[in-house]
Short mmCIF file of C-alpha atoms and ligand atoms in Angstrom, two decimals:
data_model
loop_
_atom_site.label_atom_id
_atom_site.label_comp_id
_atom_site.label_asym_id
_atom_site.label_seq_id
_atom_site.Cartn_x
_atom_site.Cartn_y
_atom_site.Cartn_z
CA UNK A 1 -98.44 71.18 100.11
CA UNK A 2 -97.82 74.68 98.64
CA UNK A 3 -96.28 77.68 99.20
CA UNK A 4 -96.45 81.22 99.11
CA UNK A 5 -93.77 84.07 96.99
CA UNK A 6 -94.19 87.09 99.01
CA UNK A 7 -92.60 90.32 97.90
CA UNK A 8 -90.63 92.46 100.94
CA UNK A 9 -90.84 95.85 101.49
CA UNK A 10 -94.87 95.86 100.99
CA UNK A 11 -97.11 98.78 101.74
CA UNK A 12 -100.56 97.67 102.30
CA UNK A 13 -103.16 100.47 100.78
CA UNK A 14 -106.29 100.29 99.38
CA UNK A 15 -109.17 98.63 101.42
CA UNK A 16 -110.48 94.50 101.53
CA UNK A 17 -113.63 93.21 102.73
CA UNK A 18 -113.64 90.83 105.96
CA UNK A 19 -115.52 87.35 105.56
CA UNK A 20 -117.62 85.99 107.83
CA UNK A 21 -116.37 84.15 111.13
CA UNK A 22 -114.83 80.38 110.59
CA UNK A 23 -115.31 80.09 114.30
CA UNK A 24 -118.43 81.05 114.58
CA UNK A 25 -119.91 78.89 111.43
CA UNK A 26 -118.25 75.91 112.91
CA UNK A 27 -120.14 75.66 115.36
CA UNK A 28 -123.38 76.61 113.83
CA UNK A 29 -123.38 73.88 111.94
CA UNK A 30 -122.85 71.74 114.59
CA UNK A 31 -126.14 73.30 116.23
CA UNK A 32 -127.65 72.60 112.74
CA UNK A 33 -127.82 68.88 113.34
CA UNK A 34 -130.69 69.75 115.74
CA UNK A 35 -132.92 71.39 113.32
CA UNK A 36 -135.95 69.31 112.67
CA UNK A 37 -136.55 71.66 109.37
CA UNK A 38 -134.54 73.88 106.98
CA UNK A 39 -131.73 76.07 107.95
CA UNK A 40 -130.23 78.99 106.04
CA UNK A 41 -127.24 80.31 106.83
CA UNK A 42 -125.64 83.22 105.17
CA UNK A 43 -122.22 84.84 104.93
CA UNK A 44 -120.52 81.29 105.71
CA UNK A 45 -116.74 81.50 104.46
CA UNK A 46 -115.86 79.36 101.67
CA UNK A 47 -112.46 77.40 103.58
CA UNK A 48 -111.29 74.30 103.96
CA UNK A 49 -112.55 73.57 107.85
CA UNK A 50 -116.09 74.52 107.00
CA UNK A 51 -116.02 72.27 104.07
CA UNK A 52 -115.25 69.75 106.36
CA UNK A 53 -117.75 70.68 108.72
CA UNK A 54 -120.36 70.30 105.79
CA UNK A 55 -118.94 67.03 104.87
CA UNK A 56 -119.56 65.65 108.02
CA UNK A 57 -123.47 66.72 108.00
CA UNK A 58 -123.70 64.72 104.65
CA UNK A 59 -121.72 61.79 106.20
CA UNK A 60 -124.67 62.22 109.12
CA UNK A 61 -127.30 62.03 106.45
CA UNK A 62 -127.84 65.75 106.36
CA UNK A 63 -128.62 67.53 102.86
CA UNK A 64 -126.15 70.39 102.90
CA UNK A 65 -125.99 72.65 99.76
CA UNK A 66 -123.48 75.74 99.45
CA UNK A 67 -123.15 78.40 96.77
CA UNK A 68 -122.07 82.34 97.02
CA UNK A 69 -121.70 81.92 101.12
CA UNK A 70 -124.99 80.69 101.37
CA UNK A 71 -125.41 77.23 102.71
CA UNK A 72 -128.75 75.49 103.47
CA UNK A 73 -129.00 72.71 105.51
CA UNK A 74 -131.93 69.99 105.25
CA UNK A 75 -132.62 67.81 108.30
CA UNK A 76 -131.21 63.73 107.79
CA UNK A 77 -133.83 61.51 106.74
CA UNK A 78 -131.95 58.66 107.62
CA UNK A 79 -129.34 59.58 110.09
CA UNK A 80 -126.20 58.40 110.20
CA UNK A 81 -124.21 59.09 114.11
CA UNK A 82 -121.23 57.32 113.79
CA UNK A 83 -118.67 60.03 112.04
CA UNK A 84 -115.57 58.79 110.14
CA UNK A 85 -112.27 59.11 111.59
CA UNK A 86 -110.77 60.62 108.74
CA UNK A 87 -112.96 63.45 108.59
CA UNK A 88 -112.34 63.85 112.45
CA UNK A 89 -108.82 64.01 111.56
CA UNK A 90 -108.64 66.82 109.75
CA UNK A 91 -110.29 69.18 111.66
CA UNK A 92 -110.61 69.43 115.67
CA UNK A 93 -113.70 71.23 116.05
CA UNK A 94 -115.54 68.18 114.44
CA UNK A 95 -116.05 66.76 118.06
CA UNK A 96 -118.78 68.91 118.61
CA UNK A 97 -120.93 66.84 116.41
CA UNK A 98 -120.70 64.41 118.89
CA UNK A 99 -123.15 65.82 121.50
CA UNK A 100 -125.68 66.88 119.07
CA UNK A 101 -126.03 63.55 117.59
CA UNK A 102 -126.39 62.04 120.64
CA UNK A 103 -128.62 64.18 122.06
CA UNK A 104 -131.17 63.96 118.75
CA UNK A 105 -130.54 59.96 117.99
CA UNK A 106 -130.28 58.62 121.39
CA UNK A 107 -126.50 57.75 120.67
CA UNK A 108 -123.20 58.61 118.73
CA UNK A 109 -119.31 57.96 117.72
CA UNK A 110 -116.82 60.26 117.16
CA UNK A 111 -113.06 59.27 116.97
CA UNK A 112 -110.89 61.38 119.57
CA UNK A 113 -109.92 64.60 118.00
CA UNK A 114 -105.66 64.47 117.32
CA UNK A 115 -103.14 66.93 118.52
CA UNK A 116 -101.54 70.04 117.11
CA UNK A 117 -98.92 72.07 116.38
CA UNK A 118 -100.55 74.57 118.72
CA UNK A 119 -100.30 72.20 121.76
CA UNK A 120 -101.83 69.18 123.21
CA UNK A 121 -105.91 69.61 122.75
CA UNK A 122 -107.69 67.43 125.21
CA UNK A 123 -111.45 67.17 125.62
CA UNK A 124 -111.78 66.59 129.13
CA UNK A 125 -114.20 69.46 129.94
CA UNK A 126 -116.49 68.22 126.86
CA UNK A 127 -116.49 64.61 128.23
CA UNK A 128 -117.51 65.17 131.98
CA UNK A 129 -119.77 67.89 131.05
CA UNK A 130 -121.68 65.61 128.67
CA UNK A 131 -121.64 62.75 131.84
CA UNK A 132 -123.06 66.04 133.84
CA UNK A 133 -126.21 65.97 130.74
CA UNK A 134 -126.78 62.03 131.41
CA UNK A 135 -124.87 60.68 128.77
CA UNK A 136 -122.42 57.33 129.14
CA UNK A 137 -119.61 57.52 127.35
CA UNK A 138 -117.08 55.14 126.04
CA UNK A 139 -113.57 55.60 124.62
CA UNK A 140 -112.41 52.57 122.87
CA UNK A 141 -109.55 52.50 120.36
CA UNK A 142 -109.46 56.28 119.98
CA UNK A 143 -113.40 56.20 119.35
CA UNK A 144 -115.78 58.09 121.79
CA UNK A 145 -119.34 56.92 121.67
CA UNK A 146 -121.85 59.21 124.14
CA UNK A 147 -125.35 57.24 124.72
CA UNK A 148 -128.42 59.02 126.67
CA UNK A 149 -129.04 57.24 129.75
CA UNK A 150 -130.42 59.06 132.15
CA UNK A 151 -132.73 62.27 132.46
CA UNK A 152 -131.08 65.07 134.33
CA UNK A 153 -133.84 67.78 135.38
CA UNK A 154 -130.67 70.53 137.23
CA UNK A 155 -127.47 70.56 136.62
CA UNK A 156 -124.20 73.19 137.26
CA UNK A 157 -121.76 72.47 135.16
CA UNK A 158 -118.31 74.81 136.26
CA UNK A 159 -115.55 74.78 133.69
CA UNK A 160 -112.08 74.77 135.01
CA UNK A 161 -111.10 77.09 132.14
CA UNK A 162 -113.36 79.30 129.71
CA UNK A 163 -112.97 76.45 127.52
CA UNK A 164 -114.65 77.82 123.95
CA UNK A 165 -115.46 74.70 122.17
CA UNK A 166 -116.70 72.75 125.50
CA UNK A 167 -118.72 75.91 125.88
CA UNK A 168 -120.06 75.56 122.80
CA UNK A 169 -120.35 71.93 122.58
CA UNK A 170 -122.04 71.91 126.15
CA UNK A 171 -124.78 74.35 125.45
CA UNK A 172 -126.08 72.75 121.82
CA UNK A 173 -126.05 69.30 123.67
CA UNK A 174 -128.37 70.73 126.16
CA UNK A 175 -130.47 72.75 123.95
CA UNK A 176 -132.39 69.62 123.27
CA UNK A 177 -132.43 67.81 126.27
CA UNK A 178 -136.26 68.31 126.93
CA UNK A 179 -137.43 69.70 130.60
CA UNK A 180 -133.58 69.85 131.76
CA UNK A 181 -132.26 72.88 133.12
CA UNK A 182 -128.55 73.60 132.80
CA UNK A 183 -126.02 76.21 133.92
CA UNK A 184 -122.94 76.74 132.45
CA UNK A 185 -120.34 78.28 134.91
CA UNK A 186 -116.89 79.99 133.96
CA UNK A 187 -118.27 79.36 130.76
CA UNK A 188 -115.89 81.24 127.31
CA UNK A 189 -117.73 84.80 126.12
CA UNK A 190 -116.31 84.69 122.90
CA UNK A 191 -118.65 86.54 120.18
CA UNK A 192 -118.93 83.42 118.91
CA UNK A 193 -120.70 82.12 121.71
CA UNK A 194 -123.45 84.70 121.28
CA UNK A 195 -123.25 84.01 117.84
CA UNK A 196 -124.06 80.30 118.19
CA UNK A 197 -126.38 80.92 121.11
CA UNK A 198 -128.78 83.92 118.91
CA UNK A 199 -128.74 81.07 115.92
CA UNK A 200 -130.09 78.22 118.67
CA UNK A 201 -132.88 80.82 120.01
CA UNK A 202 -133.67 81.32 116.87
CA UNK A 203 -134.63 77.55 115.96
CA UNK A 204 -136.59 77.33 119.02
CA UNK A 205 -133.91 76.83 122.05
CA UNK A 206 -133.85 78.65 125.31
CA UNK A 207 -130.33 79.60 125.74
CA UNK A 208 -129.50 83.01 127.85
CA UNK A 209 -126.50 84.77 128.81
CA UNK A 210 -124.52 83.90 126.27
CA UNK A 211 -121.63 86.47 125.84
CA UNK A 212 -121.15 86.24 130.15
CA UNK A 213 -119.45 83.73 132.59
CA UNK A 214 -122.74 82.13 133.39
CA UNK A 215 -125.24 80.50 130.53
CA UNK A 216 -128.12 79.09 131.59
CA UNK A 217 -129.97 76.37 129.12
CA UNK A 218 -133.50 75.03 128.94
CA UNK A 219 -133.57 72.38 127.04
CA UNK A 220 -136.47 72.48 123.98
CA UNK A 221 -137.56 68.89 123.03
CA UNK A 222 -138.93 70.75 119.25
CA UNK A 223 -136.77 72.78 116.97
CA UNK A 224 -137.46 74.63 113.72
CA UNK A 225 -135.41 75.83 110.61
CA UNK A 226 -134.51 79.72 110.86
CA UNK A 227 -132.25 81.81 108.58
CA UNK A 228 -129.18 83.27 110.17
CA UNK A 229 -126.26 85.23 109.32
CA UNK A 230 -123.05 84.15 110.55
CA UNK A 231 -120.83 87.27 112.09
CA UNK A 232 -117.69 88.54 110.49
CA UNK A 233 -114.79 87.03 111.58
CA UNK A 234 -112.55 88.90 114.10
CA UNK A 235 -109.58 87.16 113.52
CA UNK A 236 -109.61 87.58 109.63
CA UNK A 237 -110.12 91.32 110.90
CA UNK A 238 -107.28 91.26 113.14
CA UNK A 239 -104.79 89.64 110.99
CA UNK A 240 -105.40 91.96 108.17
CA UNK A 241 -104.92 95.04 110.61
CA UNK A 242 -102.14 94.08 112.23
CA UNK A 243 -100.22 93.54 108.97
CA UNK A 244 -101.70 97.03 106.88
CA UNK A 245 -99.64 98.67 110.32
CA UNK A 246 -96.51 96.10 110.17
CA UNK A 247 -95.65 97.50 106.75
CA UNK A 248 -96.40 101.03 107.54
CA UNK A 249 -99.63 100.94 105.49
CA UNK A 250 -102.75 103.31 105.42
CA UNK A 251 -106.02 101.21 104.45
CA UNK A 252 -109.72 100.79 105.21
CA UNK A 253 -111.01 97.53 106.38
CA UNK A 254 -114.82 96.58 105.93
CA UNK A 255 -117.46 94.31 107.24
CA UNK A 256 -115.85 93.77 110.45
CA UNK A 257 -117.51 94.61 114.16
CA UNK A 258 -115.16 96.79 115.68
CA UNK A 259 -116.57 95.61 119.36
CA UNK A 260 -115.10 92.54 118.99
CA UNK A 261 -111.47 93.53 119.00
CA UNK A 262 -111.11 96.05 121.95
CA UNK A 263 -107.71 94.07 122.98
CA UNK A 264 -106.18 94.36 119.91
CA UNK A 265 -107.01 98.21 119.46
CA UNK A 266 -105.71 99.10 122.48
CA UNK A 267 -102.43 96.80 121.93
CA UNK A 268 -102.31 98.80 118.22
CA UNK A 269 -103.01 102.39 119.27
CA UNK A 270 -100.84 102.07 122.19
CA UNK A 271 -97.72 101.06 119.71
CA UNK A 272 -98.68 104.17 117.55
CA UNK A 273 -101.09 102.98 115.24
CA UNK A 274 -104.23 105.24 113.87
CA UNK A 275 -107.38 104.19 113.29
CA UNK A 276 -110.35 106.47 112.37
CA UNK A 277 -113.95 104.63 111.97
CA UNK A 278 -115.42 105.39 108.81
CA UNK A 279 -118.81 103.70 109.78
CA UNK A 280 -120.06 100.77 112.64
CA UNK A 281 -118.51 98.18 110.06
CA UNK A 282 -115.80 99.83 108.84
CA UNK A 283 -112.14 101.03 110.17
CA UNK A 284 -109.27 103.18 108.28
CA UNK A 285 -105.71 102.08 109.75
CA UNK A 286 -103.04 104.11 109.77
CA UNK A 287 -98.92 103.37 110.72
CA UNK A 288 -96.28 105.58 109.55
CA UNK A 289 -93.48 104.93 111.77
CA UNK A 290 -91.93 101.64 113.68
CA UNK A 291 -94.49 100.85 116.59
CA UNK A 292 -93.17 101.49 120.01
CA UNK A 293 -92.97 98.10 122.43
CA UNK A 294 -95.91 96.91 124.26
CA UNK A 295 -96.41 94.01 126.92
CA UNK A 296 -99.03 91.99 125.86
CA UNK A 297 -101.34 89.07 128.03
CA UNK A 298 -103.07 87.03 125.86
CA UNK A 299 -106.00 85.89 128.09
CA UNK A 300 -109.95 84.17 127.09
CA UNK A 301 -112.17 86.86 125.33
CA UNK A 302 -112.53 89.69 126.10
CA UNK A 303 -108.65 89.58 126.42
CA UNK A 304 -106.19 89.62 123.55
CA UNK A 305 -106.71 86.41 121.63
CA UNK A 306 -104.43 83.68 121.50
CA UNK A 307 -105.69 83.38 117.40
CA UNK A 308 -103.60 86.91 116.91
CA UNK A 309 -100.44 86.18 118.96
CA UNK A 310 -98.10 84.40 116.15
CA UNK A 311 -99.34 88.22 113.81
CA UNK A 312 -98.79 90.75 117.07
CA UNK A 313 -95.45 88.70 117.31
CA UNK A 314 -94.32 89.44 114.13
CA UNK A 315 -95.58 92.90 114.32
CA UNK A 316 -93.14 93.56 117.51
CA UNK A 317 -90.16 91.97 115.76
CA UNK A 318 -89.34 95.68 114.46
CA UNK A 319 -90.97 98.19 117.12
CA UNK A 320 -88.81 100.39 118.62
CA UNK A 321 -87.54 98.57 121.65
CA UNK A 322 -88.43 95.37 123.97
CA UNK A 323 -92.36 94.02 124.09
CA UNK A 324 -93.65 91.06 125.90
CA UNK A 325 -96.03 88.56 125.08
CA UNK A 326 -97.92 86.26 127.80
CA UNK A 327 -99.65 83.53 126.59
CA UNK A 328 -101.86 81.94 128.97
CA UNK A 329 -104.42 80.14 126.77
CA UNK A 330 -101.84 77.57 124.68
CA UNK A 331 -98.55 78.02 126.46
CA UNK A 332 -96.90 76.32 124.25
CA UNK A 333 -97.82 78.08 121.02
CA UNK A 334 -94.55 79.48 120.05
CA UNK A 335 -93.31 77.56 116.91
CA UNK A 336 -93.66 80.10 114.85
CA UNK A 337 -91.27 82.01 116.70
CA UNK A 338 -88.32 79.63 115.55
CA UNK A 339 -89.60 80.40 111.69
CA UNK A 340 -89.66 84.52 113.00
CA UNK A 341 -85.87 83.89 114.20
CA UNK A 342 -85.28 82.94 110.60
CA UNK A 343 -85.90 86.78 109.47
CA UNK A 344 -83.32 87.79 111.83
CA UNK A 345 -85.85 88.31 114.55
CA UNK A 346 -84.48 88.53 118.04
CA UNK A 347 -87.55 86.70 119.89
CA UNK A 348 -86.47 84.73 123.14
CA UNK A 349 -89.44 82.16 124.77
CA UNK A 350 -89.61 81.33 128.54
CA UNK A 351 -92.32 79.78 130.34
CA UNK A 352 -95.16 80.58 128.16
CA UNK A 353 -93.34 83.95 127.64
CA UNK A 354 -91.98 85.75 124.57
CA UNK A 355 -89.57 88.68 124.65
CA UNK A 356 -89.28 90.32 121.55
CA UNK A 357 -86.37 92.50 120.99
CA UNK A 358 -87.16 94.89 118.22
CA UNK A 359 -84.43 94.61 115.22
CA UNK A 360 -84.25 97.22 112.51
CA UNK A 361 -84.71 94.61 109.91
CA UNK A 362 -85.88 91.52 108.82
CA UNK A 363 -84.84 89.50 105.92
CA UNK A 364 -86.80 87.66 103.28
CA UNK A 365 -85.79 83.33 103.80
CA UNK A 366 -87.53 80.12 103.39
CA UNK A 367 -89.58 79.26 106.13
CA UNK A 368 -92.09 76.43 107.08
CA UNK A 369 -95.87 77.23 108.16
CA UNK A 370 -96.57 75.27 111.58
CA UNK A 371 -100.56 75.83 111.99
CA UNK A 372 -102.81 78.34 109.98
CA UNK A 373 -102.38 81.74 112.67
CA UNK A 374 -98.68 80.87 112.36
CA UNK A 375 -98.71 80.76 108.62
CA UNK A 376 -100.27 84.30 108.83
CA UNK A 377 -97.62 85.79 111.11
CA UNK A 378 -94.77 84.50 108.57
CA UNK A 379 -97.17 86.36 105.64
CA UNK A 380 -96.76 89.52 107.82
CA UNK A 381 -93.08 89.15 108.19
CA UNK A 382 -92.65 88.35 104.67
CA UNK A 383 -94.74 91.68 103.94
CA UNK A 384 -92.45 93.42 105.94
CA UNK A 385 -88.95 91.85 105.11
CA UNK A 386 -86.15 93.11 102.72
CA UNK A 387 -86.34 90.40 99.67
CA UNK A 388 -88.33 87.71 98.79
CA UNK A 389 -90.09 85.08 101.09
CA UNK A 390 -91.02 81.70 100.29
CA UNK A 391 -93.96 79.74 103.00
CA UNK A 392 -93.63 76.51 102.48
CA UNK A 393 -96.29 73.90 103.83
CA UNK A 394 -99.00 76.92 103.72
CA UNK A 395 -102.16 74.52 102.36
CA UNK A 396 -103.16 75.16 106.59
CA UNK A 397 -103.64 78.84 106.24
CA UNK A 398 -106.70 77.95 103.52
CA UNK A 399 -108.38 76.82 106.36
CA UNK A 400 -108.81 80.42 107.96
CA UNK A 401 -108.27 82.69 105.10
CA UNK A 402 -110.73 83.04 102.41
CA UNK A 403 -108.90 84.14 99.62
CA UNK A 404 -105.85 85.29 101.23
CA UNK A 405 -103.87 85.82 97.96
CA UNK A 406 -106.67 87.55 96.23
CA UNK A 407 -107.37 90.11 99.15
CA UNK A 408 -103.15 90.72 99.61
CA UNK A 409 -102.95 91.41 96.20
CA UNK A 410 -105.95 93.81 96.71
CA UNK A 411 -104.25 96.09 99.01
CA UNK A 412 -101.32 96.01 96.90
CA UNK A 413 -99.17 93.20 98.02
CA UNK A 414 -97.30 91.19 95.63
CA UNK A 415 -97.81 87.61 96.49
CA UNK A 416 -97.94 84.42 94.32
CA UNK A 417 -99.54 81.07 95.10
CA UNK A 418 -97.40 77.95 93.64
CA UNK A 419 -98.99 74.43 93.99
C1 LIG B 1 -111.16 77.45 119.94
O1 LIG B 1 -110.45 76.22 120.10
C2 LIG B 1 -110.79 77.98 118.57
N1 LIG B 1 -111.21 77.05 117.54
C3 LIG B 1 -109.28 78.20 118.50
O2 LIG B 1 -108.99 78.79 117.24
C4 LIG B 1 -108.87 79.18 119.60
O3 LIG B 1 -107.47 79.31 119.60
C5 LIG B 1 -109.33 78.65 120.96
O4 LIG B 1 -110.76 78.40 120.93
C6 LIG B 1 -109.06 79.64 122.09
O5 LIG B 1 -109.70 80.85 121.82
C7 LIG B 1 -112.51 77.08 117.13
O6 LIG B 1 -113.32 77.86 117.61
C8 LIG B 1 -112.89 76.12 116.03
P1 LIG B 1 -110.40 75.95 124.06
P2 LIG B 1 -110.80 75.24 121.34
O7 LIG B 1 -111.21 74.76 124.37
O8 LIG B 1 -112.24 75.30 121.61
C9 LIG B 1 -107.83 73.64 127.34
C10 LIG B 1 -107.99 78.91 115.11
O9 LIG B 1 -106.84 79.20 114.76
N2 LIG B 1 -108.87 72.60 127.31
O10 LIG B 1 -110.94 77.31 124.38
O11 LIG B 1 -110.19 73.93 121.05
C11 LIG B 1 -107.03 73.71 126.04
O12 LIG B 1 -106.01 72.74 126.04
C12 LIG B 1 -108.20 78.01 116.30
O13 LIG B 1 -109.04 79.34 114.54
C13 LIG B 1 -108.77 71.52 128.20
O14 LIG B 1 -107.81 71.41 128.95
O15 LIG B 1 -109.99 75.94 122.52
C14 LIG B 1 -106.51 75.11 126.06
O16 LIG B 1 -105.35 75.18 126.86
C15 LIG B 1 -106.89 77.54 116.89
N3 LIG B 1 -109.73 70.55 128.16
C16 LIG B 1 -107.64 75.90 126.71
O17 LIG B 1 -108.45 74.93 127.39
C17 LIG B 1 -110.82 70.63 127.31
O18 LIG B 1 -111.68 69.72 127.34
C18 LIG B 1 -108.50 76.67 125.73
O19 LIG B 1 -108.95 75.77 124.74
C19 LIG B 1 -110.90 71.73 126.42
C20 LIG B 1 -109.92 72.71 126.46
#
């Protein structure tokens, strides 16, 4: 594993170009399996999790080929639906192959996703809903296998949370299930939903109301190819906004969609930060002083997102009094906040709570990256300590941040990658 030198005392200028959404290629090409033709997809960021994600269409007999963002995927000639556990293993979001498969092929294995430093991860929600769509399914030793026994005409499926990738794994399944109508209730409205929902009209689905509590899916025995651009990712966005106003910085971020982070405008402005849009894609951010406290809840879209709470953290650790931070999506996702404490943070956690006392300064140490949102946060607090940092264990934030290093150094950070 590697680590990252980051220099202290950094003021971000200068402007960097946002890639386009992990989250919301992930899933695509999941929904990609479905495609009885070509697929194009454009703007796909080069990281670690999508190669995965690609790697697991090839081990499904899929012809994927990827060069300058663009990846094209050609439909399996001779399918393959029982995925590898180590390719599982790497990466949670692989599950969602699972439904897809089985919906197309009649029947498929995937091994049980593992946990994470973020908190236990079950797949509840994806199992019953796919018993909801027909489907059996077996778990033996850590292996799920969904077969396509009955055919449902109506179903309601109501989530017990706004569960994103059960969301997202629910409505591709369905897509395909021909002459069965499905509605998805308390379902996520994460852009990435709409996202994945516009690329499965586009091959021929009926999918509507994506982007609300309530999706409703006919299912489309037929599918096509289609071209489709995957949207910019709003974490990436976040991340690199939140730490151009931790170190008092004044810089222009581009290709982002500045709908998609409401929450974390409001959370910004309200601590003093400026931002003046330059155009629709396009946002100049301003700081010039320590931000003033804020009590954050981080709730399901279109509430702050748990993805940005380890970066707002670190953000706080220096504003100009006491902030709060609720987490209600992962309660338990506070481990970076031990590696914070290491700065000289003063950051205390209860119940799914953090209280984060503001400190005048933080100082560069050796710290250890726990998943890849928390890796950011400790980039941010490096950017903003007095000294030198060194990240250890930071392969993880590869899988979120196309070239992090390269886009740092851009707005004038001084940061070093060592193997
Ligand atoms: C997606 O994960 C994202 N990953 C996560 O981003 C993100 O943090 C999360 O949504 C919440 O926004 C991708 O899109 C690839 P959930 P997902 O199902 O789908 C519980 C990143 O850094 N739950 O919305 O796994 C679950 O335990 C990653 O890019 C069940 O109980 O999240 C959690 O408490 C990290 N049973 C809550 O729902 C289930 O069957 C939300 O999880 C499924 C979920």
């Amino acid at each position: 594993m590697g680590r990252l030198i980051v220099q202290g005392q950094a003021r971000l200028v200068g402007s960097i170009k946002v890639s386009g959404s992990k989250n919301s290629a992930l899933p695509v090409f999941a929904a990609a399996l479905l495609c009885d033709e070509k697929v194009i997809l454009q703007n796909v960021p080069d990281l670690m999790d999508v190669r995965t994600m690609m790697e697991i269409l090839v081990s499904a007999g899929y012809r994927v080929d990827f060069e300058n963002g663009t990846a094209t995927v050609n439909p399996a000639t001779t399918p393959n639906t029982v995925i590898p556990y180590e390719l599982v293993r790497k990466m949670r979001a692989s599950f969602n192959v699972l439904g897809p498969l089985a919906a197309k092929y009649g029947t498929a294995s995937v091994s049980l996703p593992g946990g994470c430093s973020i908190g236990v991860r079950p797949v509840d929600y994806h199992l019953e809903g796919l018993q909801k769509l027909g489907f059996s399914i077996q778990v033996e030793r850590g292996i799920v296998t969904a077969h396509l026994e009955s055919k449902i005409d109506h179903v309601i499926i109501s989530l017990p949370f706004p569960s994103v990738g059960a969301t997202e794994h629910l409505m591709t399944t369905a897509a395909i299930l021909d002459g069965t109508h499905v509605i998805i209730e308390n379902a996520a409205m994460e852009p990435e939903i709409e996202d994945l929902a516009d690329f499965l009209n586009k091959i021929g689905c009926r999918v509507f109301g994506a982007g609300t509590r309530r999706i409703e899916i006919f299912g489309t025995k037929r599918t096509t190819g289609c071209s489709h651009r995957i949207i910019p990712d709003r974490i990436e966005a976040g991340t690199y906004i939140i730490a151009i106003a931790a170190t008092r910085g004044d810089a222009v971020v581009e290709n982002l969609n500045i709908s998609h982070l409401t929450a974390l405008f409001d959370v910004l402005k309200t601590s003093g930060v400026i931002f003046s849009q330059v155009r629709q894609d396009c946002v100049r951010v301003t700081m010039s002083e320590s931000p003033r406290p804020v009590k954050i809840q981080v709730t399901p879209y279109p509430g702050f997102p748990t993805d940005l709470q380890p970066q707002i953290i670190a953000f706080l650790s220096k504003a100009q009094g006491t902030s709060t931070v609720i987490e209600t999506v992962f309660k338990s996702r506070f481990q970076h906040v031990d590696e914070l404490r290491r700065f000289g943070a003063k950051i205390e956690v209860t119940d799914g709570t953090a209280i984060i006392h503001g400190v005048e300064k933080l100082s560069g140490v050796q710290v250890n990256a726990t998943d890849l949102r928390a890796a950011a946060a400790l980039v941010i607090a490096g950017l903003m300590a007095e000294g030198i940092t060194v990240i250890n264990e930071v392969d993880q934030i590869f899988r979120g941040y196309e070239n992090i290093v390269e886009k740092l150094s851009k707005l004038s950070a001084v940061i070093e990658y060592q193997e």
